[in-house]
Amino acid sequence: MIVSKEIKGSFYLHNGYPLPLMYDRYQLGFYEHILEVGAKAFDCAFMMHSKVLFSIFTIKYPLGIVYPSGNHEFSMCVKSWMKWLRENGYGPVCVWVREYGDGDQDQDEISKHHYHLALWVNGHQYQSMWSVGCKLEELWHRWLHLDPFVNTGLVHYRTAEHNKICIQRVRMYQQEEFCRAFKNFSYLAKIHSKEKYPPKDKNILGGTEVNRLYNQLLQQWRTFPPVEESEPYLEDEP
């Protein structure tokens, strides 16, 4: 995928509402398409749940590994993880981006990529990102054939737990929590540290097909109006 349209500024306009963007210290701006995908992911999550839990994970490779050129292992890992989340009632939506490490945009740095993954889940059923992060790390170890007792810290789920945000559907665009969550998501859309013209097997964006999901959910809303969810239990925190 080639991401071409770039925007600069402090806000992104979505459905008539100005949503705040993170401070861009490199003054390079943001990819509008990624902001659009993120905004649509929020819409999908709120069409699925009247309360949403949101956070962002960072996923890295271990030191000394030969970095793969494509995203096959990571994509399959996320696919397995999303299947587990759906089967356990999380009602997930996810968006991920591929980035290279800080530094000059030379070939060595580009080859040392990592991922940021935004996750939206049912905020009535779950109030913690700890268990989902542990599961993601377990699957990442499995796909890379790594020893989990040696290669620790590859999924930053403790940070995701610390930075989680719970948002209500009612008047979501006016909520401070929603604005803070979108501002956090905008980090994934920053131009700095991304390959501008990646080869086909090195997409910089992936996850839930939000446009297709949005259209499916919109049709369901028109046919069956949503019923407000209750809070049957809270997930245990560590």
PDB file of C-alpha atoms in Angstrom:
ATOM      1  CA  MET A   1       0.000   0.000   0.000  1.00  0.00           C
ATOM      2  CA  ILE A   2       1.229   3.487  -0.883  1.00  0.00           C
ATOM      3  CA  VAL A   3       0.071   6.152   1.534  1.00  0.00           C
ATOM      4  CA  SER A   4       0.201   9.490  -0.258  1.00  0.00           C
ATOM      5  CA  LYS A   5      -2.111  12.129   1.240  1.00  0.00           C
ATOM      6  CA  GLU A   6      -0.493  13.938   4.132  1.00  0.00           C
ATOM      7  CA  ILE A   7      -1.959  16.479   6.541  1.00  0.00           C
ATOM      8  CA  LYS A   8      -0.498  18.803   9.144  1.00  0.00           C
ATOM      9  CA  GLY A   9      -2.077  20.603  12.054  1.00  0.00           C
ATOM     10  CA  SER A  10      -3.529  19.966  15.483  1.00  0.00           C
ATOM     11  CA  PHE A  11      -6.914  18.505  14.507  1.00  0.00           C
ATOM     12  CA  TYR A  12      -8.498  15.975  12.157  1.00  0.00           C
ATOM     13  CA  LEU A  13     -12.103  16.565  11.075  1.00  0.00           C
ATOM     14  CA  HIS A  14     -14.351  13.491  11.305  1.00  0.00           C
ATOM     15  CA  ASN A  15     -18.152  13.577  11.001  1.00  0.00           C
ATOM     16  CA  GLY A  16     -17.990  17.321  11.491  1.00  0.00           C
ATOM     17  CA  TYR A  17     -16.039  17.089  14.742  1.00  0.00           C
ATOM     18  CA  PRO A  18     -12.431  18.305  15.158  1.00  0.00           C
ATOM     19  CA  LEU A  19     -10.447  15.493  16.792  1.00  0.00           C
ATOM     20  CA  PRO A  20      -7.099  16.379  18.403  1.00  0.00           C
ATOM     21  CA  LEU A  21      -3.809  15.072  17.062  1.00  0.00           C
ATOM     22  CA  MET A  22      -0.620  14.408  18.975  1.00  0.00           C
ATOM     23  CA  TYR A  23       2.179  16.962  18.941  1.00  0.00           C
ATOM     24  CA  ASP A  24       4.368  16.264  15.903  1.00  0.00           C
ATOM     25  CA  ARG A  25       7.871  17.149  17.046  1.00  0.00           C
ATOM     26  CA  TYR A  26       9.309  16.287  13.624  1.00  0.00           C
ATOM     27  CA  GLN A  27       6.848  18.612  11.840  1.00  0.00           C
ATOM     28  CA  LEU A  28       6.265  16.012   9.110  1.00  0.00           C
ATOM     29  CA  GLY A  29       2.533  15.588   9.626  1.00  0.00           C
ATOM     30  CA  PHE A  30       0.225  12.582   9.497  1.00  0.00           C
ATOM     31  CA  TYR A  31      -1.116  10.175   6.895  1.00  0.00           C
ATOM     32  CA  GLU A  32      -4.774  11.084   6.456  1.00  0.00           C
ATOM     33  CA  HIS A  33      -5.757   7.563   5.377  1.00  0.00           C
ATOM     34  CA  ILE A  34      -4.524   6.072   8.666  1.00  0.00           C
ATOM     35  CA  LEU A  35      -6.404   8.733  10.652  1.00  0.00           C
ATOM     36  CA  GLU A  36      -9.512   7.906   8.620  1.00  0.00           C
ATOM     37  CA  VAL A  37      -9.128   4.176   9.317  1.00  0.00           C
ATOM     38  CA  GLY A  38      -8.697   4.878  13.035  1.00  0.00           C
ATOM     39  CA  ALA A  39     -11.753   7.146  13.188  1.00  0.00           C
ATOM     40  CA  LYS A  40     -13.816   4.508  11.363  1.00  0.00           C
ATOM     41  CA  ALA A  41     -12.525   1.856  13.803  1.00  0.00           C
ATOM     42  CA  PHE A  42     -13.833   3.963  16.694  1.00  0.00           C
ATOM     43  CA  ASP A  43     -17.190   4.192  14.898  1.00  0.00           C
ATOM     44  CA  CYS A  44     -17.281   0.403  14.433  1.00  0.00           C
ATOM     45  CA  ALA A  45     -16.413  -0.244  18.073  1.00  0.00           C
ATOM     46  CA  PHE A  46     -19.204   2.052  19.275  1.00  0.00           C
ATOM     47  CA  MET A  47     -21.695   0.455  16.923  1.00  0.00           C
ATOM     48  CA  MET A  48     -20.793  -2.888  18.519  1.00  0.00           C
ATOM     49  CA  HIS A  49     -20.603  -1.755  22.168  1.00  0.00           C
ATOM     50  CA  SER A  50     -22.069   1.124  24.186  1.00  0.00           C
ATOM     51  CA  LYS A  51     -18.885   1.178  26.265  1.00  0.00           C
ATOM     52  CA  VAL A  52     -15.457   0.633  24.696  1.00  0.00           C
ATOM     53  CA  LEU A  53     -12.048  -0.073  26.212  1.00  0.00           C
ATOM     54  CA  PHE A  54      -9.182   1.225  24.066  1.00  0.00           C
ATOM     55  CA  SER A  55      -5.402   1.028  24.206  1.00  0.00           C
ATOM     56  CA  ILE A  56      -2.268   0.650  22.080  1.00  0.00           C
ATOM     57  CA  PHE A  57       0.355  -2.121  22.143  1.00  0.00           C
ATOM     58  CA  THR A  58       3.927  -2.014  20.845  1.00  0.00           C
ATOM     59  CA  ILE A  59       5.269  -5.306  19.448  1.00  0.00           C
ATOM     60  CA  LYS A  60       8.946  -5.868  18.706  1.00  0.00           C
ATOM     61  CA  TYR A  61      11.337  -8.565  17.519  1.00  0.00           C
ATOM     62  CA  PRO A  62      14.028  -9.969  19.821  1.00  0.00           C
ATOM     63  CA  LEU A  63      17.621  -8.807  19.579  1.00  0.00           C
ATOM     64  CA  GLY A  64      19.786 -10.754  17.159  1.00  0.00           C
ATOM     65  CA  ILE A  65      16.963 -12.040  14.976  1.00  0.00           C
ATOM     66  CA  VAL A  66      17.105 -11.885  11.183  1.00  0.00           C
ATOM     67  CA  TYR A  67      14.256  -9.489  10.473  1.00  0.00           C
ATOM     68  CA  PRO A  68      11.750 -10.792   7.889  1.00  0.00           C
ATOM     69  CA  SER A  69      11.116  -8.478   4.960  1.00  0.00           C
ATOM     70  CA  GLY A  70       7.340  -8.871   5.072  1.00  0.00           C
ATOM     71  CA  ASN A  71       4.621  -9.018   7.716  1.00  0.00           C
ATOM     72  CA  HIS A  72       3.560 -12.659   7.367  1.00  0.00           C
ATOM     73  CA  GLU A  73       4.424 -13.837  10.887  1.00  0.00           C
ATOM     74  CA  PHE A  74       2.943 -10.756  12.519  1.00  0.00           C
ATOM     75  CA  SER A  75      -0.217 -10.836  10.403  1.00  0.00           C
ATOM     76  CA  MET A  76      -0.820 -14.508  11.199  1.00  0.00           C
ATOM     77  CA  CYS A  77      -0.136 -13.863  14.887  1.00  0.00           C
ATOM     78  CA  VAL A  78      -2.715 -11.051  14.959  1.00  0.00           C
ATOM     79  CA  LYS A  79      -5.196 -13.203  13.054  1.00  0.00           C
ATOM     80  CA  SER A  80      -4.878 -15.976  15.673  1.00  0.00           C
ATOM     81  CA  TRP A  81      -5.136 -13.418  18.481  1.00  0.00           C
ATOM     82  CA  MET A  82      -8.269 -11.799  17.043  1.00  0.00           C
ATOM     83  CA  LYS A  83      -9.886 -15.232  16.707  1.00  0.00           C
ATOM     84  CA  TRP A  84      -9.162 -15.885  20.402  1.00  0.00           C
ATOM     85  CA  LEU A  85     -10.566 -12.452  21.345  1.00  0.00           C
ATOM     86  CA  ARG A  86     -13.792 -13.052  19.405  1.00  0.00           C
ATOM     87  CA  GLU A  87     -14.231 -16.505  20.906  1.00  0.00           C
ATOM     88  CA  ASN A  88     -13.870 -15.047  24.407  1.00  0.00           C
ATOM     89  CA  GLY A  89     -16.426 -12.280  23.956  1.00  0.00           C
ATOM     90  CA  TYR A  90     -14.160  -9.266  23.567  1.00  0.00           C
ATOM     91  CA  GLY A  91     -15.858  -8.067  20.360  1.00  0.00           C
ATOM     92  CA  PRO A  92     -12.526  -6.714  19.081  1.00  0.00           C
ATOM     93  CA  VAL A  93     -11.494  -4.218  16.428  1.00  0.00           C
ATOM     94  CA  CYS A  94      -7.793  -3.663  15.734  1.00  0.00           C
ATOM     95  CA  VAL A  95      -5.565  -1.511  13.539  1.00  0.00           C
ATOM     96  CA  TRP A  96      -1.795  -1.910  13.301  1.00  0.00           C
ATOM     97  CA  VAL A  97       1.020  -0.013  11.638  1.00  0.00           C
ATOM     98  CA  ARG A  98       4.577  -1.010  10.796  1.00  0.00           C
ATOM     99  CA  GLU A  99       7.432   1.359  11.632  1.00  0.00           C
ATOM    100  CA  TYR A 100      11.194   1.312  11.678  1.00  0.00           C
ATOM    101  CA  GLY A 101      13.367   2.360  14.624  1.00  0.00           C
ATOM    102  CA  ASP A 102      14.290   5.923  15.435  1.00  0.00           C
ATOM    103  CA  GLY A 103      17.195   7.232  13.451  1.00  0.00           C
ATOM    104  CA  ASP A 104      18.049   8.082   9.868  1.00  0.00           C
ATOM    105  CA  GLN A 105      16.016   6.512   7.100  1.00  0.00           C
ATOM    106  CA  ASP A 106      18.745   4.206   5.885  1.00  0.00           C
ATOM    107  CA  GLN A 107      18.311   0.586   4.881  1.00  0.00           C
ATOM    108  CA  ASP A 108      19.643  -0.754   8.177  1.00  0.00           C
ATOM    109  CA  GLU A 109      17.078   1.167  10.214  1.00  0.00           C
ATOM    110  CA  ILE A 110      14.220   0.315   7.853  1.00  0.00           C
ATOM    111  CA  SER A 111      14.996  -3.386   8.213  1.00  0.00           C
ATOM    112  CA  LYS A 112      14.646  -3.153  12.021  1.00  0.00           C
ATOM    113  CA  HIS A 113      10.922  -2.647  12.097  1.00  0.00           C
ATOM    114  CA  HIS A 114       8.381  -2.949  14.871  1.00  0.00           C
ATOM    115  CA  TYR A 115       4.606  -2.593  15.149  1.00  0.00           C
ATOM    116  CA  HIS A 116       2.059  -0.477  16.989  1.00  0.00           C
ATOM    117  CA  LEU A 117      -1.384  -2.025  17.403  1.00  0.00           C
ATOM    118  CA  ALA A 118      -4.549  -0.214  18.526  1.00  0.00           C
ATOM    119  CA  LEU A 119      -7.256  -2.381  20.087  1.00  0.00           C
ATOM    120  CA  TRP A 120     -10.916  -1.683  20.847  1.00  0.00           C
ATOM    121  CA  VAL A 121     -12.913  -4.199  22.954  1.00  0.00           C
ATOM    122  CA  ASN A 122     -16.218  -4.492  24.822  1.00  0.00           C
ATOM    123  CA  GLY A 123     -15.871  -2.151  27.807  1.00  0.00           C
ATOM    124  CA  HIS A 124     -18.820  -3.726  29.628  1.00  0.00           C
ATOM    125  CA  GLN A 125     -17.275  -7.177  29.694  1.00  0.00           C
ATOM    126  CA  TYR A 126     -13.638  -6.172  30.257  1.00  0.00           C
ATOM    127  CA  GLN A 127     -11.800  -3.385  32.066  1.00  0.00           C
ATOM    128  CA  SER A 128      -8.241  -4.684  31.648  1.00  0.00           C
ATOM    129  CA  MET A 129      -5.778  -5.055  28.774  1.00  0.00           C
ATOM    130  CA  TRP A 130      -3.480  -7.323  30.795  1.00  0.00           C
ATOM    131  CA  SER A 131      -4.862 -10.721  29.753  1.00  0.00           C
ATOM    132  CA  VAL A 132      -5.148  -9.815  26.065  1.00  0.00           C
ATOM    133  CA  GLY A 133      -1.566  -8.519  26.090  1.00  0.00           C
ATOM    134  CA  CYS A 134      -0.269 -11.699  27.718  1.00  0.00           C
ATOM    135  CA  LYS A 135      -2.087 -13.763  25.085  1.00  0.00           C
ATOM    136  CA  LEU A 136      -0.630 -11.648  22.284  1.00  0.00           C
ATOM    137  CA  GLU A 137       2.890 -12.146  23.638  1.00  0.00           C
ATOM    138  CA  GLU A 138       2.276 -15.895  23.971  1.00  0.00           C
ATOM    139  CA  LEU A 139       1.207 -16.115  20.325  1.00  0.00           C
ATOM    140  CA  TRP A 140       4.077 -13.880  19.165  1.00  0.00           C
ATOM    141  CA  HIS A 141       6.576 -16.211  20.849  1.00  0.00           C
ATOM    142  CA  ARG A 142       4.882 -19.167  19.197  1.00  0.00           C
ATOM    143  CA  TRP A 143       4.960 -17.698  15.682  1.00  0.00           C
ATOM    144  CA  LEU A 144       8.628 -16.718  16.037  1.00  0.00           C
ATOM    145  CA  HIS A 145       9.545 -20.067  17.680  1.00  0.00           C
ATOM    146  CA  LEU A 146      11.012 -18.306  20.721  1.00  0.00           C
ATOM    147  CA  ASP A 147      11.585 -19.351  24.296  1.00  0.00           C
ATOM    148  CA  PRO A 148       9.104 -17.251  26.346  1.00  0.00           C
ATOM    149  CA  PHE A 149      11.374 -17.387  29.408  1.00  0.00           C
ATOM    150  CA  VAL A 150      14.315 -15.896  27.499  1.00  0.00           C
ATOM    151  CA  ASN A 151      12.632 -13.485  25.081  1.00  0.00           C
ATOM    152  CA  THR A 152      10.537 -11.343  27.404  1.00  0.00           C
ATOM    153  CA  GLY A 153       9.166  -7.855  26.899  1.00  0.00           C
ATOM    154  CA  LEU A 154       8.425  -8.175  23.185  1.00  0.00           C
ATOM    155  CA  VAL A 155       4.816  -7.041  23.688  1.00  0.00           C
ATOM    156  CA  HIS A 156       4.475  -3.906  25.793  1.00  0.00           C
ATOM    157  CA  TYR A 157       1.198  -4.877  27.444  1.00  0.00           C
ATOM    158  CA  ARG A 158       2.056  -3.232  30.761  1.00  0.00           C
ATOM    159  CA  THR A 159       2.160   0.136  28.985  1.00  0.00           C
ATOM    160  CA  ALA A 160      -1.099  -0.710  27.217  1.00  0.00           C
ATOM    161  CA  GLU A 161      -2.690  -1.495  30.575  1.00  0.00           C
ATOM    162  CA  HIS A 162      -1.417   1.746  32.082  1.00  0.00           C
ATOM    163  CA  ASN A 163      -2.669   3.850  29.131  1.00  0.00           C
ATOM    164  CA  LYS A 164      -6.058   2.167  28.626  1.00  0.00           C
ATOM    165  CA  ILE A 165      -9.085   4.450  28.201  1.00  0.00           C
ATOM    166  CA  CYS A 166     -12.740   3.531  28.730  1.00  0.00           C
ATOM    167  CA  ILE A 167     -15.257   5.525  26.659  1.00  0.00           C
ATOM    168  CA  GLN A 168     -19.062   5.662  26.623  1.00  0.00           C
ATOM    169  CA  ARG A 169     -20.996   5.702  23.352  1.00  0.00           C
ATOM    170  CA  VAL A 170     -23.332   8.470  24.564  1.00  0.00           C
ATOM    171  CA  ARG A 171     -22.085  11.847  23.290  1.00  0.00           C
ATOM    172  CA  MET A 172     -18.737  10.226  22.559  1.00  0.00           C
ATOM    173  CA  TYR A 173     -17.407  13.113  20.447  1.00  0.00           C
ATOM    174  CA  GLN A 174     -17.871  15.498  23.395  1.00  0.00           C
ATOM    175  CA  GLN A 175     -16.087  13.243  25.863  1.00  0.00           C
ATOM    176  CA  GLU A 176     -12.619  14.106  27.083  1.00  0.00           C
ATOM    177  CA  GLU A 177     -11.812  10.372  27.112  1.00  0.00           C
ATOM    178  CA  PHE A 178     -12.678   9.969  23.438  1.00  0.00           C
ATOM    179  CA  CYS A 179     -10.576  12.963  22.423  1.00  0.00           C
ATOM    180  CA  ARG A 180      -7.667  11.623  24.471  1.00  0.00           C
ATOM    181  CA  ALA A 181      -8.066   8.168  22.893  1.00  0.00           C
ATOM    182  CA  PHE A 182      -8.074   9.525  19.334  1.00  0.00           C
ATOM    183  CA  LYS A 183      -5.088  11.717  20.118  1.00  0.00           C
ATOM    184  CA  ASN A 184      -3.257   8.589  21.292  1.00  0.00           C
ATOM    185  CA  PHE A 185      -4.288   6.757  18.117  1.00  0.00           C
ATOM    186  CA  SER A 186      -2.925   9.574  15.951  1.00  0.00           C
ATOM    187  CA  TYR A 187       0.558   8.445  16.999  1.00  0.00           C
ATOM    188  CA  LEU A 188       0.051   5.504  14.616  1.00  0.00           C
ATOM    189  CA  ALA A 189      -0.591   7.902  11.727  1.00  0.00           C
ATOM    190  CA  LYS A 190       2.569   9.990  12.080  1.00  0.00           C
ATOM    191  CA  ILE A 191       4.682  10.135   8.931  1.00  0.00           C
ATOM    192  CA  HIS A 192       7.984   9.972  10.795  1.00  0.00           C
ATOM    193  CA  SER A 193       9.423   6.428  10.968  1.00  0.00           C
ATOM    194  CA  LYS A 194       7.314   4.960   8.134  1.00  0.00           C
ATOM    195  CA  GLU A 195       8.331   3.752   4.687  1.00  0.00           C
ATOM    196  CA  LYS A 196       6.587   5.988   2.192  1.00  0.00           C
ATOM    197  CA  TYR A 197       6.558   3.553  -0.730  1.00  0.00           C
ATOM    198  CA  PRO A 198       6.786   0.053   0.759  1.00  0.00           C
ATOM    199  CA  PRO A 199       6.784  -3.023  -1.488  1.00  0.00           C
ATOM    200  CA  LYS A 200       3.543  -4.978  -1.697  1.00  0.00           C
ATOM    201  CA  ASP A 201       4.632  -7.537   0.911  1.00  0.00           C
ATOM    202  CA  LYS A 202       5.554  -4.806   3.412  1.00  0.00           C
ATOM    203  CA  ASN A 203       2.292  -2.964   4.016  1.00  0.00           C
ATOM    204  CA  ILE A 204       2.549  -0.345   6.721  1.00  0.00           C
ATOM    205  CA  LEU A 205      -1.130  -0.712   7.726  1.00  0.00           C
ATOM    206  CA  GLY A 206      -3.258  -3.728   8.602  1.00  0.00           C
ATOM    207  CA  GLY A 207      -5.844  -5.198  10.953  1.00  0.00           C
ATOM    208  CA  THR A 208      -9.637  -5.210  10.811  1.00  0.00           C
ATOM    209  CA  GLU A 209     -11.151  -4.290   7.444  1.00  0.00           C
ATOM    210  CA  VAL A 210     -12.977  -1.367   9.010  1.00  0.00           C
ATOM    211  CA  ASN A 211     -14.781  -0.137   5.895  1.00  0.00           C
ATOM    212  CA  ARG A 212     -16.409  -3.505   5.284  1.00  0.00           C
ATOM    213  CA  LEU A 213     -17.177  -3.961   8.992  1.00  0.00           C
ATOM    214  CA  TYR A 214     -18.661  -0.459   9.185  1.00  0.00           C
ATOM    215  CA  ASN A 215     -21.020  -1.142   6.273  1.00  0.00           C
ATOM    216  CA  GLN A 216     -22.097  -4.460   7.817  1.00  0.00           C
ATOM    217  CA  LEU A 217     -22.757  -2.856  11.203  1.00  0.00           C
ATOM    218  CA  LEU A 218     -24.595   0.076   9.649  1.00  0.00           C
ATOM    219  CA  GLN A 219     -26.949  -2.325   7.900  1.00  0.00           C
ATOM    220  CA  GLN A 220     -27.530  -4.174  11.179  1.00  0.00           C
ATOM    221  CA  TRP A 221     -28.276  -0.903  12.965  1.00  0.00           C
ATOM    222  CA  ARG A 222     -30.881  -0.002  10.370  1.00  0.00           C
ATOM    223  CA  THR A 223     -32.497  -3.434  10.685  1.00  0.00           C
ATOM    224  CA  PHE A 224     -32.145  -4.050  14.423  1.00  0.00           C
ATOM    225  CA  PRO A 225     -31.705  -1.004  16.690  1.00  0.00           C
ATOM    226  CA  PRO A 226     -29.017  -1.596  19.332  1.00  0.00           C
ATOM    227  CA  VAL A 227     -29.890  -2.694  22.868  1.00  0.00           C
ATOM    228  CA  GLU A 228     -27.871  -1.169  25.696  1.00  0.00           C
ATOM    229  CA  GLU A 229     -25.482  -3.651  27.298  1.00  0.00           C
ATOM    230  CA  SER A 230     -25.228  -4.397  30.981  1.00  0.00           C
ATOM    231  CA  GLU A 231     -22.080  -5.003  33.018  1.00  0.00           C
ATOM    232  CA  PRO A 232     -22.212  -8.674  34.083  1.00  0.00           C
ATOM    233  CA  TYR A 233     -18.697  -8.830  35.520  1.00  0.00           C
ATOM    234  CA  LEU A 234     -15.282  -7.267  35.520  1.00  0.00           C
ATOM    235  CA  GLU A 235     -12.163  -9.056  34.415  1.00  0.00           C
ATOM    236  CA  ASP A 236      -9.682  -9.709  37.185  1.00  0.00           C
ATOM    237  CA  GLU A 237      -6.615  -7.503  37.064  1.00  0.00           C
ATOM    238  CA  PRO A 238      -3.146  -8.831  37.953  1.00  0.00           C
TER     239      PRO A 238
END
